[in-house]
Coordinates of C-alpha atoms in Angstrom, one line a residue:
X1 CA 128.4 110.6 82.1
X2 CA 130.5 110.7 78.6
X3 CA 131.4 113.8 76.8
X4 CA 132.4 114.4 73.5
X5 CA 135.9 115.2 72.5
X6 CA 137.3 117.5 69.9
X7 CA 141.3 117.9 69.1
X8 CA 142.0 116.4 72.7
X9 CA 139.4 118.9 74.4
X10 CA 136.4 118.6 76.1
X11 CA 133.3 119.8 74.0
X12 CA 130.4 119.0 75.8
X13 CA 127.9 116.1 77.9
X14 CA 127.2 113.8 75.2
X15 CA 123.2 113.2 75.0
X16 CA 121.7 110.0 76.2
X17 CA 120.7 107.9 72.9
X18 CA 117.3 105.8 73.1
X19 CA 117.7 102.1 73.6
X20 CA 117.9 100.7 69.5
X21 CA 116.0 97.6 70.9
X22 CA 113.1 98.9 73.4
X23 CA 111.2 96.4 75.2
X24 CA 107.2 96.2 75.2
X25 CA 106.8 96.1 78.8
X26 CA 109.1 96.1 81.6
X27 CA 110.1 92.9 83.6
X28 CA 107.8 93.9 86.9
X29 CA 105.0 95.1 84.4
X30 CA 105.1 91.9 82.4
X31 CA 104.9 90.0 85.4
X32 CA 102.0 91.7 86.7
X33 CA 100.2 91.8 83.2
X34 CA 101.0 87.8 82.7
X35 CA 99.1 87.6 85.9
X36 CA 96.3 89.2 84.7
X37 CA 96.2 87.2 81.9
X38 CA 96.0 83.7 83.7
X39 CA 93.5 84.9 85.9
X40 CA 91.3 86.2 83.1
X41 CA 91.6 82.8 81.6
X42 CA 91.0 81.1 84.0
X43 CA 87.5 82.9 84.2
X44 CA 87.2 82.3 80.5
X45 CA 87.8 79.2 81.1
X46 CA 85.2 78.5 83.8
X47 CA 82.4 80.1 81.9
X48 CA 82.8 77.9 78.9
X49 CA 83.0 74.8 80.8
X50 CA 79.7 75.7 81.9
X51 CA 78.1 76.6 78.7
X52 CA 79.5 73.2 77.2
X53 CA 78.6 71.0 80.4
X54 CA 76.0 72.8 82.3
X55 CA 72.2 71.1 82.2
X56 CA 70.4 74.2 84.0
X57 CA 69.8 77.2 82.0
X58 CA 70.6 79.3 85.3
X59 CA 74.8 77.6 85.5
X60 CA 75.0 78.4 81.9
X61 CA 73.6 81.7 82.4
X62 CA 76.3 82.6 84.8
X63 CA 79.0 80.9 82.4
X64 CA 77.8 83.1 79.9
X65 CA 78.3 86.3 82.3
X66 CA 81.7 84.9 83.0
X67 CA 83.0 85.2 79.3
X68 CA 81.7 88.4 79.0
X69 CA 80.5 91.1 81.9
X70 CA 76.5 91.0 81.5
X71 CA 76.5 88.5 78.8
X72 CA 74.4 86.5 80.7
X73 CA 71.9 88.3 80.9
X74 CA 71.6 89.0 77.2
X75 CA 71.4 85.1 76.8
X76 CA 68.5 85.5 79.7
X77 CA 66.4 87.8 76.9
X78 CA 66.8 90.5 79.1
X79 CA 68.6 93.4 76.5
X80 CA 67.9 96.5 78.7
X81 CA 69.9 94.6 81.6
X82 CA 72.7 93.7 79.4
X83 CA 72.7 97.8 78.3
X84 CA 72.6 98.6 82.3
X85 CA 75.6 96.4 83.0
X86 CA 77.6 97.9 80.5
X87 CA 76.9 101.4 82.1
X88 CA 78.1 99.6 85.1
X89 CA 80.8 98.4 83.7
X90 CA 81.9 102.0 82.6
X91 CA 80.9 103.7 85.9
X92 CA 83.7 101.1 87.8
X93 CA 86.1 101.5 84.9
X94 CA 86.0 105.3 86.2
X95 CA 86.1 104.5 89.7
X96 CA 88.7 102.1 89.3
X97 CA 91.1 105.5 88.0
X98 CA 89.0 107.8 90.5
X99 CA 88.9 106.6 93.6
X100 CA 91.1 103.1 93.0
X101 CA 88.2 100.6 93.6
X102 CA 90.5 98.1 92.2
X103 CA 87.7 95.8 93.1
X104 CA 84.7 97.7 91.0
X105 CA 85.5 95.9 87.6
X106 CA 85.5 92.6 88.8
X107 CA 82.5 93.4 91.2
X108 CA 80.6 93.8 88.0
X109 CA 81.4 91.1 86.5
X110 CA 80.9 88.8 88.9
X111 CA 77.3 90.8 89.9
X112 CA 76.1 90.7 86.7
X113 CA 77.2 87.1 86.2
X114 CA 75.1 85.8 89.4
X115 CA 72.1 87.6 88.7
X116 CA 72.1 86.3 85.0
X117 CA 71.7 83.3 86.9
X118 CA 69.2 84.2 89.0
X119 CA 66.7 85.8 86.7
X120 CA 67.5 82.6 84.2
X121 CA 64.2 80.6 84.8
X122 CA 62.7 84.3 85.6
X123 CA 60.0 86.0 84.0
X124 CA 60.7 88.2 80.8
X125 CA 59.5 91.5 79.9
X126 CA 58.7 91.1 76.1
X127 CA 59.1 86.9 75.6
X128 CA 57.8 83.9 77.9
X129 CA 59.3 83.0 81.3
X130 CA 62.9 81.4 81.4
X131 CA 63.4 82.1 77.7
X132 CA 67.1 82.1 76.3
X133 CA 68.9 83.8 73.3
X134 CA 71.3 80.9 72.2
X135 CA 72.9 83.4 69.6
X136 CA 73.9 85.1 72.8
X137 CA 76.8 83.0 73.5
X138 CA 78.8 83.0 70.7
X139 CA 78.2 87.3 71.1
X140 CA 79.8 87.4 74.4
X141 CA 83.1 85.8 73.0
X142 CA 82.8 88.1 70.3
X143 CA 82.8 91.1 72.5
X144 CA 85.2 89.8 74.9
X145 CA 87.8 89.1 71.9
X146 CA 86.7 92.3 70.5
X147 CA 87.7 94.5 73.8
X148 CA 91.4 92.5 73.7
X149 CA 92.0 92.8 70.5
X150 CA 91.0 96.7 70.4
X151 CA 93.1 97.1 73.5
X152 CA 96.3 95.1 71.7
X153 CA 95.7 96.9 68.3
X154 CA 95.9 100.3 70.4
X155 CA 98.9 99.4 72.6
X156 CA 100.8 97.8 69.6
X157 CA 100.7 100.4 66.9
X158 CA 101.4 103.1 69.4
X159 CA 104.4 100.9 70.0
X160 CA 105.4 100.3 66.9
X161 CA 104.8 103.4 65.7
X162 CA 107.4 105.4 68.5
X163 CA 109.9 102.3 67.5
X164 CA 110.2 103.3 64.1
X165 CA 111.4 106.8 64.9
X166 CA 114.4 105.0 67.1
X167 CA 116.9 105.6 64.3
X168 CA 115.7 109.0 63.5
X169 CA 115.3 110.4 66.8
X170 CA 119.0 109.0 67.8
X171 CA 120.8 110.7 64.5
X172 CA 119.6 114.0 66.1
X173 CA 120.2 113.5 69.7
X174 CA 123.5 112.5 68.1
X175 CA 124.3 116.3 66.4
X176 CA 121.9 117.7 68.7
X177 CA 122.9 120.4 70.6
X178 CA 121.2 122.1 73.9
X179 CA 120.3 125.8 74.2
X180 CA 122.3 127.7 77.3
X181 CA 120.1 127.4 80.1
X182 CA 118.5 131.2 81.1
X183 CA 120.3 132.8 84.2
X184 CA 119.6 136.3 83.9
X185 CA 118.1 137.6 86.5
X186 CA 114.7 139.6 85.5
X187 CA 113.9 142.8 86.6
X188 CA 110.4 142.3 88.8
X189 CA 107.8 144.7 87.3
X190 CA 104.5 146.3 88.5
X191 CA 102.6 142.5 88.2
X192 CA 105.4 140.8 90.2
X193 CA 104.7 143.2 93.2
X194 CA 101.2 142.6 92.8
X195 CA 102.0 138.7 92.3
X196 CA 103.6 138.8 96.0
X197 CA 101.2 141.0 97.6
X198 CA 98.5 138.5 96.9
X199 CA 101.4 135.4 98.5
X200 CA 101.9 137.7 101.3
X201 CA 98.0 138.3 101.8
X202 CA 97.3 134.4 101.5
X203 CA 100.0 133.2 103.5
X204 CA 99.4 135.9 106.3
X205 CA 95.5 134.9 107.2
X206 CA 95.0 133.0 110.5
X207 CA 96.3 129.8 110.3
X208 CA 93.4 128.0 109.6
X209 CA 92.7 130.5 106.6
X210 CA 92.5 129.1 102.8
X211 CA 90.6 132.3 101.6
X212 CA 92.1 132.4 97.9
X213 CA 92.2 128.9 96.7
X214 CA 89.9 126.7 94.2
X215 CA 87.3 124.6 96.5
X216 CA 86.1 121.4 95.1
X217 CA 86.5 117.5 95.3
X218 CA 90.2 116.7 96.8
X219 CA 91.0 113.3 94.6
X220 CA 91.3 114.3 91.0
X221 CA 90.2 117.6 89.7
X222 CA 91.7 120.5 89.4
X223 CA 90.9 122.1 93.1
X224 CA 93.0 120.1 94.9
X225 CA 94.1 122.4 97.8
X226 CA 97.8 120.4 98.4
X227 CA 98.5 120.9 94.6
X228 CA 97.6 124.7 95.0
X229 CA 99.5 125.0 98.1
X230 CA 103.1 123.6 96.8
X231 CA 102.6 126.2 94.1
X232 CA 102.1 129.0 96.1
X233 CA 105.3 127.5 98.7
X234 CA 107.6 127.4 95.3
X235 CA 106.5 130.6 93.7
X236 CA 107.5 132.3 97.0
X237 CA 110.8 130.2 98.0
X238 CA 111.6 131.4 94.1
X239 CA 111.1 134.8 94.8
X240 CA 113.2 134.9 98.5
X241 CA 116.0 133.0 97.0
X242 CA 116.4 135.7 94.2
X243 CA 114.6 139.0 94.9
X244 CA 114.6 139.2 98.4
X245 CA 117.8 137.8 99.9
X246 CA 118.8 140.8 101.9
X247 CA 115.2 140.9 103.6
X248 CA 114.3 137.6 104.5
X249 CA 112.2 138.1 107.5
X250 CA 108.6 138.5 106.2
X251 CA 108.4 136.2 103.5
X252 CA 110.5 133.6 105.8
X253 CA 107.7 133.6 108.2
X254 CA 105.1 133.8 105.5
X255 CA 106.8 130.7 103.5
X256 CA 106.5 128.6 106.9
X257 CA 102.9 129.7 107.3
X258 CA 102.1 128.0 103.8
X259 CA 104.3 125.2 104.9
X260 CA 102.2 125.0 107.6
X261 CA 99.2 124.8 106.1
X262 CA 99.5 121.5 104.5
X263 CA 98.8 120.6 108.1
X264 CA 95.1 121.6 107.4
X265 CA 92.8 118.6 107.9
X266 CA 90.7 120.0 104.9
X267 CA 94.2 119.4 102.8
X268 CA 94.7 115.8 103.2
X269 CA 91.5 114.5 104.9
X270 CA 91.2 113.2 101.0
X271 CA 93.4 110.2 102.1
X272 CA 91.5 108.1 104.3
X273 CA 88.7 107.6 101.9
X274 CA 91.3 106.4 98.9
X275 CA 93.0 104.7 101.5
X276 CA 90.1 102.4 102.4
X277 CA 89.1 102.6 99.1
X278 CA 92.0 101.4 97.3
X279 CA 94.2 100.0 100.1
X280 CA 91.4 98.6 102.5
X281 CA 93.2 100.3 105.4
X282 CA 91.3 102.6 107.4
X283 CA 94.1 104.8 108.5
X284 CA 93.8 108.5 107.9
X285 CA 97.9 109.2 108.4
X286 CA 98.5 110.9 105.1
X287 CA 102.4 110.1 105.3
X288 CA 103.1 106.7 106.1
X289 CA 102.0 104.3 103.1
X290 CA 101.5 105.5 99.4
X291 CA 100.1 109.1 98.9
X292 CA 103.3 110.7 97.3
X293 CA 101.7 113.0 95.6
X294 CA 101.3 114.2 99.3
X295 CA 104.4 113.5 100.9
X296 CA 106.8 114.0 98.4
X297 CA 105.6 117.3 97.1
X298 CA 105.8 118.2 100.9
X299 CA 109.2 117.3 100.9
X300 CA 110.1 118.8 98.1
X301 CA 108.4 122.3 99.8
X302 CA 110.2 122.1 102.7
X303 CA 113.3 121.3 100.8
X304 CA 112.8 124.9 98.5
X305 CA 112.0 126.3 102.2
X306 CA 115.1 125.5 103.6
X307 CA 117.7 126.3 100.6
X308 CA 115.9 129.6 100.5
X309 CA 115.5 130.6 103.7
X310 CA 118.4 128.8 105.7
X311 CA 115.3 128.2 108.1
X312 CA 115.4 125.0 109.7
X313 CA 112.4 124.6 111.8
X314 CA 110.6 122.2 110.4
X315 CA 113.6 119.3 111.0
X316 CA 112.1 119.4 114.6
X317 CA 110.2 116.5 115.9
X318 CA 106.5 116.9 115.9
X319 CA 106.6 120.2 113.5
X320 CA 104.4 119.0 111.0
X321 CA 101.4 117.1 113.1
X322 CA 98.5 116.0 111.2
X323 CA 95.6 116.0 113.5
X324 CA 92.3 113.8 112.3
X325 CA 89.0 114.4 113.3
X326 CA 88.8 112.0 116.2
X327 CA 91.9 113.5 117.8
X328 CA 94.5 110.9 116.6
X329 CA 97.6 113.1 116.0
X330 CA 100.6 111.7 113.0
X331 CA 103.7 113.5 114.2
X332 CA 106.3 114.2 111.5
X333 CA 108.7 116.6 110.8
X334 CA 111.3 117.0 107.3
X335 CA 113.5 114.4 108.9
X336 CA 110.5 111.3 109.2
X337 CA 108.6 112.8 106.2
X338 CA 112.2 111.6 103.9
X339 CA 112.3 108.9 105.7
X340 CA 108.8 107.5 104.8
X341 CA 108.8 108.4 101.4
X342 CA 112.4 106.0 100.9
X343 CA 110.6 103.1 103.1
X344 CA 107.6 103.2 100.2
X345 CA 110.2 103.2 97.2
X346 CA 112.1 100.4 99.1
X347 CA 109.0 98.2 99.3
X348 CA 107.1 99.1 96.2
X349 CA 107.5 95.8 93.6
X350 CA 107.4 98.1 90.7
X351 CA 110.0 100.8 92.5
X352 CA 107.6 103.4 92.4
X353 CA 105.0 104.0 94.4
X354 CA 101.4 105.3 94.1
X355 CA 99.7 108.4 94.5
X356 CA 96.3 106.9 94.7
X357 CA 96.2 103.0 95.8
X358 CA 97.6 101.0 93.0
X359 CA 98.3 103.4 90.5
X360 CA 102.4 105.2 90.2
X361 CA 102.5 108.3 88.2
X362 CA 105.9 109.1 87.2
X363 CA 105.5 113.0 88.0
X364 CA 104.9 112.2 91.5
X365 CA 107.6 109.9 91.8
X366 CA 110.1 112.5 90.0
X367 CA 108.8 114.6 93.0
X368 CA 109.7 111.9 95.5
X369 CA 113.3 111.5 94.1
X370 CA 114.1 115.2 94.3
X371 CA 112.3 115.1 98.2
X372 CA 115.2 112.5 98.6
X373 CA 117.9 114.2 96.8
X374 CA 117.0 117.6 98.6
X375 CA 116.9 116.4 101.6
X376 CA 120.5 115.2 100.7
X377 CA 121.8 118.1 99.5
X378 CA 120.7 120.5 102.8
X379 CA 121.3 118.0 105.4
X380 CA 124.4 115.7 104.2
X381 CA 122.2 112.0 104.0
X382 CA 122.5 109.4 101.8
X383 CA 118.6 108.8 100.6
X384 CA 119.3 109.0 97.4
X385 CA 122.3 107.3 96.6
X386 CA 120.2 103.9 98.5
X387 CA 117.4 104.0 96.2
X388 CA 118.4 105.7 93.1
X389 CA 120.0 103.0 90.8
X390 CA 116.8 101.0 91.2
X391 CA 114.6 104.5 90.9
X392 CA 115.9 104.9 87.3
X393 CA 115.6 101.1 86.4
X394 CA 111.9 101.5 86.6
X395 CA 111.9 104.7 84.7
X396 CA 114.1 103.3 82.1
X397 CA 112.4 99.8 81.9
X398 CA 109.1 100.2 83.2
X399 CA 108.2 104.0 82.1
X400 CA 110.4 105.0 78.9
X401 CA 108.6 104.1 75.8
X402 CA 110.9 103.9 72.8
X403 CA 110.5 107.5 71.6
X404 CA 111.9 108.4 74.7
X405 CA 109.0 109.8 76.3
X406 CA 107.7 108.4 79.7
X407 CA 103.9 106.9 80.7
X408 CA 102.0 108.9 82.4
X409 CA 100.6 106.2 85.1
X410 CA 101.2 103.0 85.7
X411 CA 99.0 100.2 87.8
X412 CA 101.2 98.4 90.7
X413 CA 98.2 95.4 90.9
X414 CA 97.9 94.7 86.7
X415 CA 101.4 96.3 85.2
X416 CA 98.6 98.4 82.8
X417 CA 99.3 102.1 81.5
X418 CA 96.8 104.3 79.2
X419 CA 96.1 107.6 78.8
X420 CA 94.0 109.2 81.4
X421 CA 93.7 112.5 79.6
X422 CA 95.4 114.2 82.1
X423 CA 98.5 115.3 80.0
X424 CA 98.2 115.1 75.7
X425 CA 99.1 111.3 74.4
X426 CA 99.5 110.2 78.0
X427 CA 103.3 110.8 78.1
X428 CA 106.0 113.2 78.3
X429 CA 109.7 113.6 78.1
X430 CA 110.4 115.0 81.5
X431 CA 108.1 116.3 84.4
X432 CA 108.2 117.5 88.1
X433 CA 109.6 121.0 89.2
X434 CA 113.1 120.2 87.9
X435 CA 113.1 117.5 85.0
X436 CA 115.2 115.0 86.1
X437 CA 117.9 118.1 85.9
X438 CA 118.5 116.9 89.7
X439 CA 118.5 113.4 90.1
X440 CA 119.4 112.1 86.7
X441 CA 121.0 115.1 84.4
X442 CA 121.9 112.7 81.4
X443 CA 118.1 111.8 81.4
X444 CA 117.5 115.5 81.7
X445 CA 119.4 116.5 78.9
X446 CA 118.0 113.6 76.6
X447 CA 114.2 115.1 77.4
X448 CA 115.2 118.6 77.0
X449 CA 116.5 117.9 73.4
X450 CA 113.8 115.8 72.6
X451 CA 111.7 119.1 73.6
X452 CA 113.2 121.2 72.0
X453 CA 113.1 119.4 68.6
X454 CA 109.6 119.9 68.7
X455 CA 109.1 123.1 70.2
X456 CA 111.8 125.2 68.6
X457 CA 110.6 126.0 65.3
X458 CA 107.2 127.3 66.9
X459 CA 108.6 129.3 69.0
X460 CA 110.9 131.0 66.8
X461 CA 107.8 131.9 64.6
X462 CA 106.6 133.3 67.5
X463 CA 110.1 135.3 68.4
X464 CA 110.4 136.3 64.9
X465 CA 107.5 139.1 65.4
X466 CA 108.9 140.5 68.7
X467 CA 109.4 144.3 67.8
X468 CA 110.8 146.6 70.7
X469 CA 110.2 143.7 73.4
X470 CA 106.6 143.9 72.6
X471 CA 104.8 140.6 71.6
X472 CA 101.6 141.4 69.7
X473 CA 99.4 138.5 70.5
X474 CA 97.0 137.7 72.4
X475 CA 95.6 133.9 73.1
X476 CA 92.3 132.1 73.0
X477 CA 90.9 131.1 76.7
X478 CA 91.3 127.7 77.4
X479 CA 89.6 126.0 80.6
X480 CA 91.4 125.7 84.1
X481 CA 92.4 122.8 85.8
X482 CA 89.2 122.8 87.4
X483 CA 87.2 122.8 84.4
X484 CA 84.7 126.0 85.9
X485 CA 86.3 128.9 84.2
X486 CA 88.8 129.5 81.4
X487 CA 91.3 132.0 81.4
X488 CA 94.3 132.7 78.7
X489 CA 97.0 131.7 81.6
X490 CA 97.5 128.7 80.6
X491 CA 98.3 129.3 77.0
X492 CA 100.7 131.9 78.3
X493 CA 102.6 130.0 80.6
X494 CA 103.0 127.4 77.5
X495 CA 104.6 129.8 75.7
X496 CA 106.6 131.2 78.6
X497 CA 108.2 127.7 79.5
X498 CA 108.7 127.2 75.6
X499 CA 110.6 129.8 75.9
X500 CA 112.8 129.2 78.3
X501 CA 112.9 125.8 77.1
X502 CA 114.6 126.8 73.9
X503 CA 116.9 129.8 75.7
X504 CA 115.3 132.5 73.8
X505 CA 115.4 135.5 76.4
X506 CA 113.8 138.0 74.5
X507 CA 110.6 136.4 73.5
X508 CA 110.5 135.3 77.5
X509 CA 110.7 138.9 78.5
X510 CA 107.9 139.8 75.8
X511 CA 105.7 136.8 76.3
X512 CA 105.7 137.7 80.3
X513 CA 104.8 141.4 79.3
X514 CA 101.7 140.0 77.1
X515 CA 100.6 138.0 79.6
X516 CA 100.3 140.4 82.2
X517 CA 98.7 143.1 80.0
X518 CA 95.9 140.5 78.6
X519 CA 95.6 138.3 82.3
X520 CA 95.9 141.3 85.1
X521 CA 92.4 142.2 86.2
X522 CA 93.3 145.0 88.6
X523 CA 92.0 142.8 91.7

């Protein structure tokens, strides 16, 4: 870390500058996308040797699928099939995000190219039997260079666009200089008792009890329970650590209870299918290979449990035992948990490694660093100092894009990132409970800047019409994760975090006020 000087004195952390000369694509992602690209030739490749050398109508009807997915069996006269296989094709485009069926694309293609062949000397619905479209041929290279060139056009302006604002976005970092961070501590009002009454009511059920959470699918909505549950775990370790320290028993025991739950078969019972799915391993364990967005947000639980608490229970072997439906038991406990998540950053090629099979969000992996770093910090090891230099190599070469933001998601098989409409543009400048403020501060201090630059003048608009601590506003709905209701929380919490964000104390206070007199609903 380098600091800036004035009249022999120290002034303050310099900001990390962006790189002046950003690379397209990392050195593991270029690797995997240049083996992309020679397999897709080659199939190109294949298919028009057929076309050109093939005598039976049904060999160049499968060379035509080959060029393009269902191709074939527009040159077979068959439109409506060719329509049905691009719904196919879009259907295991969704599945390949959704439930990583890294094999549903090429399934497709190579379904649809066989029964082009097939149905080639087949009857027709609307022309004679085994008619062919010869203008077909030159329309599947024509929509196969169309999807590349859409794809390149999209992935290069983007780029290019971001590198052009190098200079300008380093001049700033350059002057720029970061708000105090917000220490006071806040008085807890009439909606914070009610806030912990509702933990306390949740965490207290029987210990099979999830009365209180969103139900739905477990792999990508918005009613994942282990998502809900880490909230809840934080939220209270927050409120122990600062408003309760002098009475630790009952929320202790309630915080280990919510701990505890993550135990729940009906929590991570999600696995085995997107392990078989994605990994072609049947194996339910939820811990031992990929899945951080289960067992480093666990980690990083336990961590806030133990720094809060001084509780140390769940370092004993067997505390955390995962039991599957046909009796099979996966014994961990904080201990093996860190442990397993290193032993998947040491052996992923791209240095992170995936929530679902083959894909490496950089949120979750945030998460994982700070499971290692925590686990560090309360117990003495050495986790993270063994995997951190190469953690941030594939942030800073894989992830960072040139205006210093980070993709959202990156494929470990193909080296591909895109915007999955989970977050807005696909990228962000920091993410995970801390913001790199743990594991890499310089990093954490280049994204808060960058945040700032673009939130600060909103939000002093917004601070600007604070009048006796009162903010008089109130904000549109917007949908919930889960997509089944809309509520203004959201918007609030936006504004909340903005706040904080730029240091501004007195819209925080008013903003939380707002937010409880337009949210609460008395139940």
């Amino acid at each position: 870390m380098t600091t800036a000087v004035v009249d022999g004195l120290t002034d303050r952390p310099e900001i990390l500058l962006l790189p002046e000369h950003p690379r397209r694509l990392g050195p593991t992602s270029l690797r995997l996308l240049a083996r992309l690209v020679v397999a897709l030739t080659l199939v190109e490749l294949t298919g028009t040797m057929l076309i050109v050398f093939a005598h039976s109508k049904a060999w160049r009807a499968f060379g035509v699928g080959l060029v393009y997915p269902g191709a074939g069996l527009l040159y077979d006269a068959a439109p409506v099939l060719f329509l049905v296989a691009q719904v196919l094709l879009v259907v295991a485009l969704v599945l390949w995000w959704g439930l990583s069926t890294h094999f549903s694309i090429p399934l497709v293609w190579l379904a649809t190219a066989v029964g082009a062949g097939l149905l080639a000397d087949g009857p027709r619905l609307w022309v004679d039997r085994g008619t062919t479209w010869g203008w077909a041929i030159p329309v599947a290279y024509l929509c196969a260079l169309s999807v590349v060139a859409a794809m390149t056009w999209k992935v290069e302006s983007r780029f290019r666009a971001k590198r052009a604002l190098v200079p300008e976005l380093n001049a700033y970092l350059t002057e720029a200089t970061l708000p105090e961070r917000v220490t006071t501590l806040r008085p807890p009002d009439r909606m914070d008792a009610e806030l912990l009454r509702w933990c306390y009511d949740f965490a207290e059920q029987p210990d099979d009890g999830l009365d209180g959470l969103d139900w739905g699918e477990q792999f990508h909505g918005g009613t994942q329970l282990r998502y809900q549950l880490n909230s809840i775990a934080w939220a209270m370790s927050l409120c122990a650590a600062n408003y309760l320290p002098n009475a630790p028993g009952r929320i202790r025991e309630a915080l280990a209870k919510v701990v505890q739950k993550h135990t729940d078969l009906r929590v991570w019972s999600y696995w085995r299918t997107l392990n078989l799915l994605g990994n072609f391993d049947p194996n339910p364990d939820p811990v031992r290979r990929d899945n951080i967005m289960f067992s480093a947000f666990l980690g990083d639980v336990i961590n806030s449990f133990e720094a809060a608490t001084g509780d140390f229970r769940f370092d004993e072997p067997g505390s955390l035992t995962f039991v599957w439906k046909d009796g099979r038991t996966f014994e961990y406990d904080h201990h093996s948990l860190t442990q397993a998540v290193r032993r998947n950053f040491e052996s992923s090629r791209l240095g992170f490694f995936p929530c679902e099979p083959g894909w490496s969000f950089t949120v979750c992996n945030v998460m994982g660093a700070q499971a290692l770093h925590g686990h560090d910090t309360n117990h003495g090891g050495s986790d993270w100092a063994q995997v951190g230099d190469r953690w941030r190599r594939t942030l800073d070469e894989e992830y960072l894009t040139p205006d210093g933001s980070y993709a959202h998601i990156r494929s470990n098989h193909v080296g591909v990132s895109w915007d999955t409409g989970e977050v807005p543009g696909g990228h962000y400048f920091a993410n995970g409970t801390h913001r790199f403020a743990d594991i890499l501060p310089a990093h954490a201090r280049r994204a808060k800047a960058l945040d700032v630059r673009g939130a600060a003048p909103k939000l002093a608009m917004l601070s600007s019409i604070v009048t006796d601590g009162t903010l008089p506003l109130e904000l549109p709905p917007e949908p919930e994760r889960h997509h089944m209701s809309s509520s203004a929380v959201l918007p609030w919490m936006k504004i909340i975090g903005g706040a904080r964000l730029v240091g501004d104390e007195r819209l925080i206070d008013a903003a939380i006020d707002a937010s409880a007199k337009q949210c609460a609903t008395g139940a």
